[in-house]
């Protein structure tokens, strides 16, 4: 049993290292609205394939652990040709100081599925995302 417990943290860390094709984007936070249960964060960025994207994070705090919780959201992009792609996003988050880490699975209207890791910097009002299509 002690060997199993000693191996569990290592396995959890290894399971959280995505590999393969990815793309990244950096953008800005456009608004934050808070309430007792959580709030809404909106952002925009340039996203290559998807063009200009607009993102919404509807966050709900964990009542027992206020620096973490879950979220659902939407992303909409319009590329240079005027084509629109939209996606449903859902996942979990945790806050460390002024940084909030989001981990989501995204279902996009172009048929892609993405695993996404996002860092929101509340102090600098920026967002950085890495998406891993699968």
CSV table of C-alpha atoms in Angstrom, one decimal:
chain,number,residue,atom,x,y,z
A,1,UNK,CA,0.0,0.0,0.0
A,2,UNK,CA,2.8,2.5,0.8
A,3,UNK,CA,4.4,1.8,-2.6
A,4,UNK,CA,1.1,2.5,-4.3
A,5,UNK,CA,0.7,5.8,-2.4
A,6,UNK,CA,4.3,6.8,-3.2
A,7,UNK,CA,3.6,6.3,-6.9
A,8,UNK,CA,0.3,8.1,-7.1
A,9,UNK,CA,1.6,11.7,-7.1
A,10,UNK,CA,4.1,10.8,-9.9
A,11,UNK,CA,1.3,9.2,-12.0
A,12,UNK,CA,-0.9,12.3,-11.6
A,13,UNK,CA,1.9,14.6,-12.7
A,14,UNK,CA,2.7,12.4,-15.7
A,15,UNK,CA,-1.0,12.3,-16.7
A,16,UNK,CA,-1.1,16.1,-16.9
A,17,UNK,CA,1.6,16.6,-19.5
A,18,UNK,CA,-0.1,16.9,-22.9
A,19,UNK,CA,2.0,16.1,-26.0
A,20,UNK,CA,1.5,16.4,-29.7
A,21,UNK,CA,0.4,19.2,-31.9
A,22,UNK,CA,-0.6,22.4,-30.2
A,23,UNK,CA,-1.1,26.1,-30.8
A,24,UNK,CA,-1.0,29.1,-28.4
A,25,UNK,CA,-2.5,32.5,-28.2
A,26,UNK,CA,-2.1,35.5,-26.0
A,27,UNK,CA,-4.8,38.1,-25.5
A,28,UNK,CA,-6.4,40.6,-23.0
A,29,UNK,CA,-9.1,40.4,-20.4
A,30,UNK,CA,-12.0,42.7,-21.5
A,31,UNK,CA,-14.1,42.5,-18.4
A,32,UNK,CA,-14.6,40.8,-15.1
A,33,UNK,CA,-17.9,40.7,-13.2
A,34,UNK,CA,-18.1,39.1,-9.8
A,35,UNK,CA,-20.9,37.8,-7.5
A,36,UNK,CA,-21.2,35.6,-4.4
A,37,UNK,CA,-20.9,32.3,-6.4
A,38,UNK,CA,-18.2,33.3,-8.8
A,39,UNK,CA,-18.5,35.5,-11.8
A,40,UNK,CA,-17.8,36.1,-15.5
A,41,UNK,CA,-14.5,36.7,-17.2
A,42,UNK,CA,-14.4,37.8,-20.9
A,43,UNK,CA,-11.4,38.0,-23.1
A,44,UNK,CA,-10.3,38.5,-26.7
A,45,UNK,CA,-7.2,37.4,-28.7
A,46,UNK,CA,-5.9,36.6,-32.1
A,47,UNK,CA,-6.0,32.9,-32.6
A,48,UNK,CA,-4.4,32.1,-36.0
A,49,UNK,CA,-6.7,29.5,-37.6
A,50,UNK,CA,-9.8,30.9,-35.8
A,51,UNK,CA,-8.9,34.6,-36.4
A,52,UNK,CA,-10.1,37.1,-33.8
A,53,UNK,CA,-11.7,35.2,-30.9
A,54,UNK,CA,-13.9,36.2,-28.0
A,55,UNK,CA,-14.1,34.1,-24.9
A,56,UNK,CA,-16.4,33.9,-21.9
A,57,UNK,CA,-15.6,32.0,-18.7
A,58,UNK,CA,-18.6,31.6,-16.3
A,59,UNK,CA,-16.9,30.6,-13.1
A,60,UNK,CA,-18.4,29.0,-10.0
A,61,UNK,CA,-16.3,28.8,-6.8
A,62,UNK,CA,-16.0,25.6,-4.9
A,63,UNK,CA,-17.9,26.4,-1.6
A,64,UNK,CA,-15.3,24.4,0.4
A,65,UNK,CA,-12.2,25.6,-1.4
A,66,UNK,CA,-12.7,29.2,-2.6
A,67,UNK,CA,-9.5,29.3,-4.7
A,68,UNK,CA,-10.8,26.6,-7.1
A,69,UNK,CA,-14.0,25.6,-8.9
A,70,UNK,CA,-15.5,24.9,-12.2
A,71,UNK,CA,-16.5,26.8,-15.3
A,72,UNK,CA,-18.4,26.7,-18.5
A,73,UNK,CA,-18.0,29.1,-21.4
A,74,UNK,CA,-18.1,29.9,-25.0
A,75,UNK,CA,-15.6,30.9,-27.6
A,76,UNK,CA,-16.4,32.5,-31.0
A,77,UNK,CA,-13.8,33.2,-33.7
A,78,UNK,CA,-14.1,35.0,-37.0
A,79,UNK,CA,-11.1,34.5,-39.4
A,80,UNK,CA,-9.9,36.8,-42.2
A,81,UNK,CA,-12.3,35.2,-44.7
A,82,UNK,CA,-15.3,36.0,-42.4
A,83,UNK,CA,-15.8,32.4,-41.5
A,84,UNK,CA,-17.2,31.9,-38.0
A,85,UNK,CA,-16.3,29.0,-35.6
A,86,UNK,CA,-17.8,28.6,-32.1
A,87,UNK,CA,-17.0,26.3,-29.3
A,88,UNK,CA,-18.4,25.1,-26.0
A,89,UNK,CA,-15.9,25.1,-23.1
A,90,UNK,CA,-16.1,23.4,-19.8
A,91,UNK,CA,-13.6,22.6,-17.1
A,92,UNK,CA,-12.0,23.4,-13.8
A,93,UNK,CA,-9.8,26.2,-12.4
A,94,UNK,CA,-7.6,27.1,-9.5
A,95,UNK,CA,-6.2,30.4,-8.4
A,96,UNK,CA,-2.6,31.0,-7.1
A,97,UNK,CA,-2.1,34.6,-6.2
A,98,UNK,CA,-3.1,36.8,-9.2
A,99,UNK,CA,-2.9,33.9,-11.6
A,100,UNK,CA,-5.9,31.7,-12.4
A,101,UNK,CA,-5.2,28.4,-14.2
A,102,UNK,CA,-8.1,26.9,-16.3
A,103,UNK,CA,-8.2,23.4,-17.7
A,104,UNK,CA,-10.9,22.7,-20.3
A,105,UNK,CA,-12.3,20.5,-23.0
A,106,UNK,CA,-13.6,22.4,-25.9
A,107,UNK,CA,-16.0,21.2,-28.6
A,108,UNK,CA,-15.7,23.4,-31.7
A,109,UNK,CA,-18.2,23.8,-34.6
A,110,UNK,CA,-15.5,22.9,-37.1
A,111,UNK,CA,-15.4,19.4,-35.8
A,112,UNK,CA,-12.2,19.8,-33.7
A,113,UNK,CA,-12.0,18.8,-30.0
A,114,UNK,CA,-9.3,20.6,-28.0
A,115,UNK,CA,-7.8,20.2,-24.6
A,116,UNK,CA,-6.9,23.7,-23.4
A,117,UNK,CA,-4.7,25.1,-20.7
A,118,UNK,CA,-5.3,28.8,-19.9
A,119,UNK,CA,-3.5,31.2,-17.6
A,120,UNK,CA,-5.4,34.4,-16.7
A,121,UNK,CA,-3.2,37.0,-15.1
A,122,UNK,CA,-5.6,39.2,-13.0
A,123,UNK,CA,-2.9,41.8,-12.2
A,124,UNK,CA,-1.9,42.4,-15.9
A,125,UNK,CA,-5.4,41.6,-17.3
A,126,UNK,CA,-3.9,39.1,-19.8
A,127,UNK,CA,-4.8,35.6,-21.0
A,128,UNK,CA,-2.5,32.9,-22.4
A,129,UNK,CA,-3.8,29.7,-23.9
A,130,UNK,CA,-2.3,26.5,-25.3
A,131,UNK,CA,-4.7,24.3,-27.2
A,132,UNK,CA,-4.1,20.6,-28.0
A,133,UNK,CA,-6.3,19.3,-30.7
A,134,UNK,CA,-7.3,15.6,-30.4
